[in-house]
mmCIF file of C-alpha atoms and ligand atoms in Angstrom:
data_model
loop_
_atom_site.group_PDB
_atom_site.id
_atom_site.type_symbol
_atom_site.label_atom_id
_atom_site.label_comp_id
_atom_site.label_asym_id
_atom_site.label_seq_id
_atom_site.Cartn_x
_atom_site.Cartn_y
_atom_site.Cartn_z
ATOM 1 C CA UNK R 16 92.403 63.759 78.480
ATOM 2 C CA UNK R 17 91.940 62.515 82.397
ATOM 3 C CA UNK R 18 88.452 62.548 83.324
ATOM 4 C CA UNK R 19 87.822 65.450 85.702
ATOM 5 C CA UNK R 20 90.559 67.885 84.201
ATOM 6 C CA UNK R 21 89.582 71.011 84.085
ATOM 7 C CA UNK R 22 92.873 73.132 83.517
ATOM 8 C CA UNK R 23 92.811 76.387 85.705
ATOM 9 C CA UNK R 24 93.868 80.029 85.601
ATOM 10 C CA UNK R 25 95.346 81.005 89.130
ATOM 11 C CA UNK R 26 96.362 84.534 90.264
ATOM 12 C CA UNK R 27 98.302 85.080 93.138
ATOM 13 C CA UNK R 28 98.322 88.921 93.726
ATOM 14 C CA UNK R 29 98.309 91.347 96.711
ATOM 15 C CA UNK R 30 100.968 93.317 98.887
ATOM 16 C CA UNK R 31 101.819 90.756 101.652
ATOM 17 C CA UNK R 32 104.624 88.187 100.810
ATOM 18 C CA UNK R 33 103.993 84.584 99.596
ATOM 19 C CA UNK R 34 102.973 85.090 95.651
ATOM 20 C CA UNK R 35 105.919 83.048 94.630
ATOM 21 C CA UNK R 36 106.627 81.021 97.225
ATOM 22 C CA UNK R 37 103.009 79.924 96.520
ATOM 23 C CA UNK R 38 103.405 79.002 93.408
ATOM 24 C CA UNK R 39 106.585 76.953 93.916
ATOM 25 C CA UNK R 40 104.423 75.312 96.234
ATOM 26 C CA UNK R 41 102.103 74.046 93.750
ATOM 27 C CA UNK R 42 105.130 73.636 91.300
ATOM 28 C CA UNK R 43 106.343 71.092 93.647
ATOM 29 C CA UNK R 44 103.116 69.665 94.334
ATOM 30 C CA UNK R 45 102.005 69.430 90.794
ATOM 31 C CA UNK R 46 105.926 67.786 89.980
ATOM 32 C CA UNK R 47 105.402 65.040 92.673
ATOM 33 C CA UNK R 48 102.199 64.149 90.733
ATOM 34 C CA UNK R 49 103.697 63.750 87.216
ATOM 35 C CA UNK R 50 102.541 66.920 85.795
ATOM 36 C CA UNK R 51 105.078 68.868 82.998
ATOM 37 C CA UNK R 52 105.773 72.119 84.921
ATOM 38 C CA UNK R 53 107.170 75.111 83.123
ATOM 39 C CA UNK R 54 107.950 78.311 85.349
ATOM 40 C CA UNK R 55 108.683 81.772 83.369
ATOM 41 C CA UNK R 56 110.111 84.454 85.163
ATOM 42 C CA UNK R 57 109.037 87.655 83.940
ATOM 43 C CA UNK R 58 111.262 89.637 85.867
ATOM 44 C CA UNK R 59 114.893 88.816 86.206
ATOM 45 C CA UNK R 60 116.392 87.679 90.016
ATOM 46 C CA UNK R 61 112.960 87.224 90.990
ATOM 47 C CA UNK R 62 113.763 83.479 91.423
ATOM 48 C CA UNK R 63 116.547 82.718 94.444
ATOM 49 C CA UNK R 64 119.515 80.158 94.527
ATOM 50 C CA UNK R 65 117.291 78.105 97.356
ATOM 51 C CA UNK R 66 114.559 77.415 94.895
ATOM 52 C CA UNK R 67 116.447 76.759 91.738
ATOM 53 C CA UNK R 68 118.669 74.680 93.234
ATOM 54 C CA UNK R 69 115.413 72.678 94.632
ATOM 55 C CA UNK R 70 114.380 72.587 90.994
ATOM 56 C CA UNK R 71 117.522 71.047 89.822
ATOM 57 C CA UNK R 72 116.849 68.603 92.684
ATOM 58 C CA UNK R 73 113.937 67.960 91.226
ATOM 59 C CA UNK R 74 115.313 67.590 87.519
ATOM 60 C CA UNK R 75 118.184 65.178 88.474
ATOM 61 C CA UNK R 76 115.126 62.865 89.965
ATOM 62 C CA UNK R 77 112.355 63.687 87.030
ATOM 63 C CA UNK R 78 113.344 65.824 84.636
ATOM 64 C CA UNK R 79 109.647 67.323 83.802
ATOM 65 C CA UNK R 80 110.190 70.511 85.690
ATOM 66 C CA UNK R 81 111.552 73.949 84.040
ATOM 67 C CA UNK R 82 112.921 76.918 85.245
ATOM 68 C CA UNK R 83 113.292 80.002 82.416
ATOM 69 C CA UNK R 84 114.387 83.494 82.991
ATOM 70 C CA UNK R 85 112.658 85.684 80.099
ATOM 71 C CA UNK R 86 112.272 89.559 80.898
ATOM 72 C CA UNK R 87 115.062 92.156 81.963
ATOM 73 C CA UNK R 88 116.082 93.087 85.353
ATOM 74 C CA UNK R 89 113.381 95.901 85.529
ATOM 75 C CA UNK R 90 112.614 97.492 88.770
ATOM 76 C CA UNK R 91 110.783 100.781 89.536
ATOM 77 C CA UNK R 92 113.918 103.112 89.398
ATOM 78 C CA UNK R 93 114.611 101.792 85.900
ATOM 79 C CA UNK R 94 112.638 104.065 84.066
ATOM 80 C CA UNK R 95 116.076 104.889 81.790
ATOM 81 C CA UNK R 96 115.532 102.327 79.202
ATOM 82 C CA UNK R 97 111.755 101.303 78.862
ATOM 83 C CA UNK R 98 112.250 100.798 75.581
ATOM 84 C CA UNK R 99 114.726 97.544 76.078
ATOM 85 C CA UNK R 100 112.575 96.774 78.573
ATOM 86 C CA UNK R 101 108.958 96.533 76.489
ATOM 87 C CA UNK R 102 111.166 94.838 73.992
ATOM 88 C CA UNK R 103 112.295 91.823 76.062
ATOM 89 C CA UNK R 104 108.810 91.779 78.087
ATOM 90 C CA UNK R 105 107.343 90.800 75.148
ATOM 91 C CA UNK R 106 109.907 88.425 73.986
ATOM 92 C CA UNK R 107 108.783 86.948 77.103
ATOM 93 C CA UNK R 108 105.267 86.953 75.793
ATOM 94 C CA UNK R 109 105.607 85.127 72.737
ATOM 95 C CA UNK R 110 107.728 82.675 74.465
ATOM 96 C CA UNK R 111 104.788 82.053 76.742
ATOM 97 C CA UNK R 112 102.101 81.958 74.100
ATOM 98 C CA UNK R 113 104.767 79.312 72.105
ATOM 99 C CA UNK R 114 104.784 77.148 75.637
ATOM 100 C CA UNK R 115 101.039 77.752 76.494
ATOM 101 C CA UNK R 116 100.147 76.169 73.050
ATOM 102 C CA UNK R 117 102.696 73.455 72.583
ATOM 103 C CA UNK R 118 100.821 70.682 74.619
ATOM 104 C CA UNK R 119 104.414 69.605 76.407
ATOM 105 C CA UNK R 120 102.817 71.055 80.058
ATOM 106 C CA UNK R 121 100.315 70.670 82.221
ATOM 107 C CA UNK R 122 100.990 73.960 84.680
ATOM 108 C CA UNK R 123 103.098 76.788 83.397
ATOM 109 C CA UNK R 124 103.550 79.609 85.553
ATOM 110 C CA UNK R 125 104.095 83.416 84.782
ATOM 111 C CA UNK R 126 106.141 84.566 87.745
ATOM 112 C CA UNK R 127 105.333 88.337 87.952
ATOM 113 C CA UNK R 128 103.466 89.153 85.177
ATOM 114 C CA UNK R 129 101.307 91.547 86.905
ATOM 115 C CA UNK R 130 104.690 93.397 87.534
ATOM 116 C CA UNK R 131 105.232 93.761 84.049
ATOM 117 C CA UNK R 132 101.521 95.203 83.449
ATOM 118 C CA UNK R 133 101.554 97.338 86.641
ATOM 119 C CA UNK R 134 105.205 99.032 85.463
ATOM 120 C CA UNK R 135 103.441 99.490 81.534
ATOM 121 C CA UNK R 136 105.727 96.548 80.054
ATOM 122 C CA UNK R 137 102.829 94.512 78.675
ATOM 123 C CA UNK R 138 99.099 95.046 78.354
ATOM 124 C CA UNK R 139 96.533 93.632 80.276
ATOM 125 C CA UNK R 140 94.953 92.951 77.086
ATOM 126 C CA UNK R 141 97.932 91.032 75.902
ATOM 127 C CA UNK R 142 97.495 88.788 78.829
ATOM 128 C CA UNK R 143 94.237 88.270 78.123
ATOM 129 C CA UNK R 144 94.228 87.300 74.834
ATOM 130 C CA UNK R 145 97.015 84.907 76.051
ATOM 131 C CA UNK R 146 94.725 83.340 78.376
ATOM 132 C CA UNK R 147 92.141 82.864 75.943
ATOM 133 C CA UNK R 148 94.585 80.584 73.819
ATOM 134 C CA UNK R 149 94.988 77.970 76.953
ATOM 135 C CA UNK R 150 94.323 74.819 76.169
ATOM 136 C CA UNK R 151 91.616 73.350 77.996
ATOM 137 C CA UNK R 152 93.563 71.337 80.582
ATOM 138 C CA UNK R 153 96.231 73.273 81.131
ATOM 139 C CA UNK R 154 96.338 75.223 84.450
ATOM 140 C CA UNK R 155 98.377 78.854 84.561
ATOM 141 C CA UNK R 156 99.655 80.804 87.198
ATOM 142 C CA UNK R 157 100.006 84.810 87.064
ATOM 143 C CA UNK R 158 101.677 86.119 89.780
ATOM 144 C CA UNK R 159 102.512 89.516 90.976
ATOM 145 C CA UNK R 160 101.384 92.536 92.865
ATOM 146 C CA UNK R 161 98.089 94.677 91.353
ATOM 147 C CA UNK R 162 96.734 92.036 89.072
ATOM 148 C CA UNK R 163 94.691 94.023 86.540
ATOM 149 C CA UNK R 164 90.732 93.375 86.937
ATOM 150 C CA UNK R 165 90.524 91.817 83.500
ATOM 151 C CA UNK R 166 92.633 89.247 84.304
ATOM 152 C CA UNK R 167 91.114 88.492 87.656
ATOM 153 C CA UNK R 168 87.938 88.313 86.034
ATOM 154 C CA UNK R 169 89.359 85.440 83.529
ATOM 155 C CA UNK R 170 90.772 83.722 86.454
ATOM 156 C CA UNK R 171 89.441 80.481 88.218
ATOM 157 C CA UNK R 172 90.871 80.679 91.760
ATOM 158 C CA UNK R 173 92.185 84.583 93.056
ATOM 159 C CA UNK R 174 94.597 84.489 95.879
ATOM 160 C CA UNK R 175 94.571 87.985 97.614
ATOM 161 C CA UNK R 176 97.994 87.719 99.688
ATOM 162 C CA UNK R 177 97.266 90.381 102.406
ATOM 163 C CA UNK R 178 100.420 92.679 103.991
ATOM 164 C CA UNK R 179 99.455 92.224 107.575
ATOM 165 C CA UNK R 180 103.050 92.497 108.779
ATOM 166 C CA UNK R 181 106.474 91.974 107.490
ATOM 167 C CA UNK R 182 109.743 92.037 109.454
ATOM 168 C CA UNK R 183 111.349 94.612 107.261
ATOM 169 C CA UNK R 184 109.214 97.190 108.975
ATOM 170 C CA UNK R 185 110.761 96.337 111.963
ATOM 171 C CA UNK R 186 114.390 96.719 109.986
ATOM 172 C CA UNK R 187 115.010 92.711 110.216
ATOM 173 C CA UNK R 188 117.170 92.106 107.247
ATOM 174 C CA UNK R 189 115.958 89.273 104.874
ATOM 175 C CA UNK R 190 116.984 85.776 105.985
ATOM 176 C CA UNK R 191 118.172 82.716 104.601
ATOM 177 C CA UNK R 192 115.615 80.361 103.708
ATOM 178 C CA UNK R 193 112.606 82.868 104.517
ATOM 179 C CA UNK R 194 113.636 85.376 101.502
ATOM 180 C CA UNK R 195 115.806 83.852 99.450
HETATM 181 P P1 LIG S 18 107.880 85.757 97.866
HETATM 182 O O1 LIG S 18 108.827 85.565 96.693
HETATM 183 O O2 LIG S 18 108.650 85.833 99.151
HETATM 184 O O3 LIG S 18 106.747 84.787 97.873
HETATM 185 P P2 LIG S 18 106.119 87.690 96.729
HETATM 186 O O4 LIG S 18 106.228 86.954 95.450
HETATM 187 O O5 LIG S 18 104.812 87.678 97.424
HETATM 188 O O6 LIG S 18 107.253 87.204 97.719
HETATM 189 P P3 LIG S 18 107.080 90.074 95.383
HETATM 190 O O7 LIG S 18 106.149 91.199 95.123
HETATM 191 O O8 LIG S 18 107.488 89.200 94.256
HETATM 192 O O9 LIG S 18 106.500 89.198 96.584
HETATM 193 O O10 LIG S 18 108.316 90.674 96.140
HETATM 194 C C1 LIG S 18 109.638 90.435 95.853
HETATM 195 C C2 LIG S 18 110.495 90.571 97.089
HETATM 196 O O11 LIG S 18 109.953 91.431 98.074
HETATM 197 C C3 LIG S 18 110.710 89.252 97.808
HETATM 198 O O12 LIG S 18 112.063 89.205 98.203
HETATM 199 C C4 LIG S 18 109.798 89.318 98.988
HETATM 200 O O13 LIG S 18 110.263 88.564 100.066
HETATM 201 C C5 LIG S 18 109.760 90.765 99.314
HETATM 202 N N1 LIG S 18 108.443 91.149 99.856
HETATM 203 C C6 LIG S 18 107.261 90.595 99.546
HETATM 204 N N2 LIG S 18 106.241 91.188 100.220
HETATM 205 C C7 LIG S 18 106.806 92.147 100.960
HETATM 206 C C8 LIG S 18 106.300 93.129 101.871
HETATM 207 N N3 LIG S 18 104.991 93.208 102.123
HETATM 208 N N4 LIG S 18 107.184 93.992 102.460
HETATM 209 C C9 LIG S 18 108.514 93.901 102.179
HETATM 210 N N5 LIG S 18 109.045 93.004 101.343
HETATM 211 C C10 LIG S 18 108.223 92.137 100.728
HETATM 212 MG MG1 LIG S 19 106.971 87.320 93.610
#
């Protein structure tokens, strides 16, 4: 193991935008410096067309980036089938665990994960016994609004992204680039 590795647990949380977009950021970042990336998506169409066709950019130059859609298309009003829902969140979760363990990455990041604990999908406990399997230099990202305080408290670095002000209050519709 590289001297000086000391594999992290990030959370991005909070009600302004930039969770995501913050952890592509290090995605890319941690790509360009050799690191194995895997990037779960824990809620369906969270992930754009502008970022994964920057990650297949990516691939075609250095394949040791990964993009994997895992959970349902849950949102708020989809109270319907919670059942399905649970199910395939924690499909999701064992898939992470499997990845977490295997040694074959060096960042792996749970896109909205605090989403599925917030809407009752997973437990925070379940997370946290997850992060208690990481290996030692391995760093993990959690993402997603409300991050629950035990997880916080098992995290290295907390990124609070604050709503100061957003253009959809204003009724500007989501642009190209910005949004998606
Ligand atoms: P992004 O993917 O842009 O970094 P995020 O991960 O911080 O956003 P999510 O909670 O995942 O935010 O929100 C999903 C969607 O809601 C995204 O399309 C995002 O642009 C939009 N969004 C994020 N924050 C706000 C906000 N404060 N008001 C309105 N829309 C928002
Ligand atoms: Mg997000």
């Amino acid at each position: 193991m590289e001297e000086n590795l000391h594999g992290l647990v990030l959370v991005h949380t909070g009600e302004g935008k930039g969770k995501t977009t913050a952890a592509i950021g290090l995605a890319v970042r941690a790509w360009g410096e050799g690191l194995r990336v895997l990037i779960l998506q824990f809620i369906k169409g969270g992930w754009k067309y502008g970022e994964l066709k920057a990650i297949e950019a990516l691939r075609a130059a250095e394949p040791h980036i990964e993009v994997r859609q895992c959970g349902l298309g849950f949102t708020q009003r989809d109270k319907s089938d919670m059942d399905k829902h649970i199910k395939a969140a924690h499909e999701a979760l064992k898939e992470a665990e499997a990845e977490i363990t295997s040694g074959n990455w060096d960042l792996v990041i749970l896109d909205e994960i605090n989403y599925a604990v917030k809407f009752g999908l997973l437990e925070e406990q379940e997370i946290v016994e997850l992060l208690k399997k990481k290996p030692a230099g391995l760093h993990v990202v959690l993402t997603g609004r409300d991050a629950r305080p035990d997880i916080i408290e098992q995290a290295d670095l907390v990124t609070e992204m604050k709503l100061v002000r957003h253009p959809f209050q204003k009724g500007i519709k989501a642009q190209k680039g910005i949004e998606f």
